[in-house]
Amino acid sequence: MSSREEGLSGLVDLPSIGQLISLLERQGWRVIGPTVRDGAIVYERVESIDDLPRGWTEEQEAGRYRLKRRGDDALFGYNLGPQSWKKYLHPPEVRLLEARRENGLLKILKQSDPPPRYAFLGVRACELAAIAVQDRVLVGDRFADPIYEARRKNLFLIAVNCAQAAPTCFCTSMGTGPRARQGYDLAITEILEGERHEFLLEAGSEQGASVLGQLRARQAGPADSEIAEKMAEHAASQIHRRIETEGLHDLLYANWEHPRWDDAAGRCLSCGNCTMVCPTCFCTNVEDVSDVRGEHAERWRRWDSCYTLSFSYIHGGSVRRSVRSRYRQWLTHKLASWIDQFGTSGCVGCGRCITWCPVGIDLTAEVRAIRDTPTRAPKRRENRNGES
Amino acid sequence: MNSKRRKPRIGVFKFASCDGCQLSLLDAEDELLDVAAAVDIAYFPEASRAMLKGPYDIGLVEGSITTHHDAGRIQKVRKQCRTLITIGACATAGGIQALRNWVDTAEYVRAVYATPKYIRTLSLSTPIAEHVPVDFELRGCPINKNHLLEVISAALIGRKPNIPTYSVCVECKRRGNVCIAVAQGVACLGPVTQAGCGAICPAYGRGCYGCYGPMETPNTAALTDQFRILGNDGSQIRRAYRGFNAWAWEFRKAGEECE
């Protein structure tokens, strides 16, 4: 982000958001944004302002989500739906390879076309943080994933600042929100005050500034920035869920035999939903399929989950056979060993794993239970099956 | 494939069932010629009048055991098949007809048939694996034809078939479905059911019926508690578990705990 563009901002009216969508489409981006489908706000292709969830919001709590009317015309008056942007940058299913046997030789067939240039409209601050985490994991490490990289490099990111928080949000604990501070091309703050319905657009990159320049924006003043700050403060004040991150890494490492893991295992379905909806979970499995004649083979990469038995399968069997060991693996990786591995927490505080757990298991409550009654790290080691 | 090598012989055997699973093989229209080229379909009464004697390299068994006669017949089938693969909920769990396992069969026979003395039946409908050793159980009501081709292909090549045993939820989220349990409060068996169908029902707004039976580590007790929170009473929850895989151990136990 260059300092010159950083401060560039402007105010636009409601129809301009529609113009922004068509402008990006004309310039070759495929715009993905929030839209109502099957009782939720999901991220799918949006082609006009009519596709946006105008006047919709949601109620969220552990294991429960319901769409609700707001009673106004807000375009971005909701918080987070079930899906993250992960499904576009790190697709659930990708064919890695296709091969055919020809004259006794293996012929690798041409791969499919390059991915579209995506423009994401409506990325929340916690989601920007999640994309940054996946950047670190999937391209910023020793090995880069070309599938993610190809989708990521041409991305146009339009953030939306949160004007309210859901009961499941805890971005303030993880230091990721509610206001988008970096990592976007454009940031939108929707201003709804009485009759006034405007959008403060702030450029975060040259690319963003260029798009902003093509919209009929009027000059934004210090008062507008003030409103945006106030809205972020208001959203932050609504956040009551919390994870105390101070010393969390060591706390979890020391309490790997805490009885709370058994308690969680009694409730956990090991269905994998939390990992599927998590915007940072990146694990995949690679499967080869061949046809009956043994002449055509494909290799597919699919989202996997550490809650499955096959995930920890090595010679001789699965390492994490108990649900206890799988729940503990997920939570400890997310909040502690992720830091050792990637230098950052794997949790951004979006709360999706709380809302979309079919039985409403809340990781913030699990962490609190361990923090409230810590046990000393026992000396004896777990047996080899991960059962103790 | 070495053309000089004898083609593997396949036999398809039916027990108490609706035929839907063995029809999956015929339903694999695009691949059927390949299957016929790769294997010798030696015994498949549903498809061909040519019924060659065993032994068979691969036996596909559909249906559950519900009569004394079938209990004896499955022993003979097992002896004739090098690899025995059971297909479908009837063969792997007893099927929908296992609902008889909770009632007085003799009373039903009296109520249904004009001449009950002609009916000879067992009081239980049981899966094949309760009678003979089974090499692989392919779940589903009906089975997924791609799974069947995968199992046959894997058996021919000698590799492990790629058949998932995790929950329907994994497939459901990969597909991009919105969770109907969370977003609509629908009692969905997805979290305790094995994947394989591609999460068809949730994609159309219906709760999972559990057609593929219990997943690898089903926590039915936790799901039952959640079903109660969603407003279902014991009889409704019991009915949910008592579908095509009612007699599968974990569903059977979960249903009985709702009594």
XYZ file of C-alpha atoms in Angstrom, chain A residues 37-40 42 44 61 63-67 82-83 87 92-93 101 264-273 276-277 285 287-294 302-305 307-310 313 321 323 326 355-360, chain B residues 1 31 33-39 149-150 152-154 156-157 159-160 162 164-171 173-186 190-192 202-203 215-223 226 230:
114
model
C -29.644 -18.424 -0.641
C -31.251 -21.314 1.286
C -31.886 -19.325 4.413
C -28.441 -17.801 4.760
C -23.600 -16.837 1.201
C -21.657 -16.168 -4.630
C -25.737 -18.153 18.483
C -25.445 -24.018 16.783
C -28.099 -21.653 15.447
C -28.443 -19.206 12.537
C -31.578 -17.520 11.247
C -32.045 -14.917 8.535
C -21.664 -19.997 6.767
C -19.125 -19.801 3.989
C -14.042 -21.778 -1.161
C -13.113 -27.679 -1.950
C -12.363 -29.934 -4.902
C -2.630 -44.736 -20.984
C -15.919 -31.889 24.853
C -15.529 -35.320 23.263
C -18.863 -36.326 24.819
C -20.569 -33.519 22.922
C -18.468 -33.456 19.730
C -19.972 -35.219 16.704
C -16.580 -35.404 14.924
C -18.582 -34.394 11.846
C -15.949 -31.921 10.641
C -18.261 -28.918 10.221
C -15.119 -26.877 6.822
C -16.489 -23.462 7.823
C -6.559 -35.049 0.994
C -7.194 -39.213 -3.971
C -6.444 -41.091 -7.149
C -9.260 -42.589 -9.148
C -8.897 -44.965 -12.063
C -11.456 -46.359 -14.442
C -12.430 -50.011 -14.750
C -10.099 -50.623 -17.709
C -7.161 -49.021 -15.966
C -10.385 -32.332 -1.623
C -10.900 -30.495 1.632
C -10.141 -32.868 4.448
C -10.719 -32.572 8.160
C -11.893 -34.929 12.626
C -11.836 -37.912 10.260
C -10.146 -41.205 11.093
C -8.429 -41.314 7.715
C -4.069 -42.847 9.202
C -8.697 -42.739 17.218
C -12.763 -38.012 19.427
C -9.239 -35.133 17.537
C -22.512 -20.958 14.974
C -22.164 -23.840 12.529
C -21.364 -26.604 14.986
C -24.577 -28.674 14.787
C -24.478 -29.098 18.572
C -23.150 -25.618 19.335
C -4.530 -55.717 -18.825
C -19.037 -47.670 -18.085
C -19.079 -51.904 -21.764
C -15.798 -51.289 -19.978
C -16.948 -53.446 -17.098
C -17.999 -56.166 -19.548
C -14.607 -55.905 -21.260
C -12.686 -56.102 -17.995
C -14.625 -58.865 -16.300
C -17.318 -49.003 -10.150
C -14.613 -47.800 -7.769
C -14.774 -53.187 -8.802
C -11.875 -51.190 -10.307
C -9.943 -51.331 -7.051
C -9.348 -55.648 -10.245
C -6.188 -53.599 -9.760
C -5.754 -51.478 -4.456
C -7.831 -50.218 -1.591
C -11.483 -44.927 -2.031
C -15.050 -42.408 2.609
C -16.235 -43.369 6.089
C -16.495 -39.829 7.511
C -19.720 -37.873 7.919
C -22.129 -36.585 5.274
C -21.320 -33.078 6.602
C -17.885 -33.147 4.965
C -19.440 -33.786 1.549
C -19.883 -28.463 3.017
C -17.642 -29.267 0.062
C -20.736 -29.047 -2.075
C -21.429 -25.565 -0.688
C -24.709 -26.408 1.025
C -25.957 -24.212 3.828
C -26.344 -26.419 6.923
C -30.088 -26.968 7.268
C -29.731 -28.163 10.858
C -28.210 -24.838 11.928
C -29.994 -22.470 9.534
C -33.441 -24.073 9.626
C -33.519 -26.249 12.714
C -34.101 -29.405 10.650
C -25.826 -36.005 8.419
C -23.380 -35.680 11.334
C -23.726 -39.367 12.282
C -29.609 -31.417 2.484
C -28.973 -29.880 -0.948
C -20.270 -42.970 10.006
C -16.944 -44.134 11.450
C -17.317 -42.636 14.941
C -20.975 -41.616 15.314
C -21.926 -39.729 18.470
C -25.647 -40.450 18.310
C -26.172 -39.523 21.980
C -25.022 -35.941 21.334
C -27.127 -35.694 18.181
C -29.625 -31.749 19.892
C -34.753 -28.625 18.212
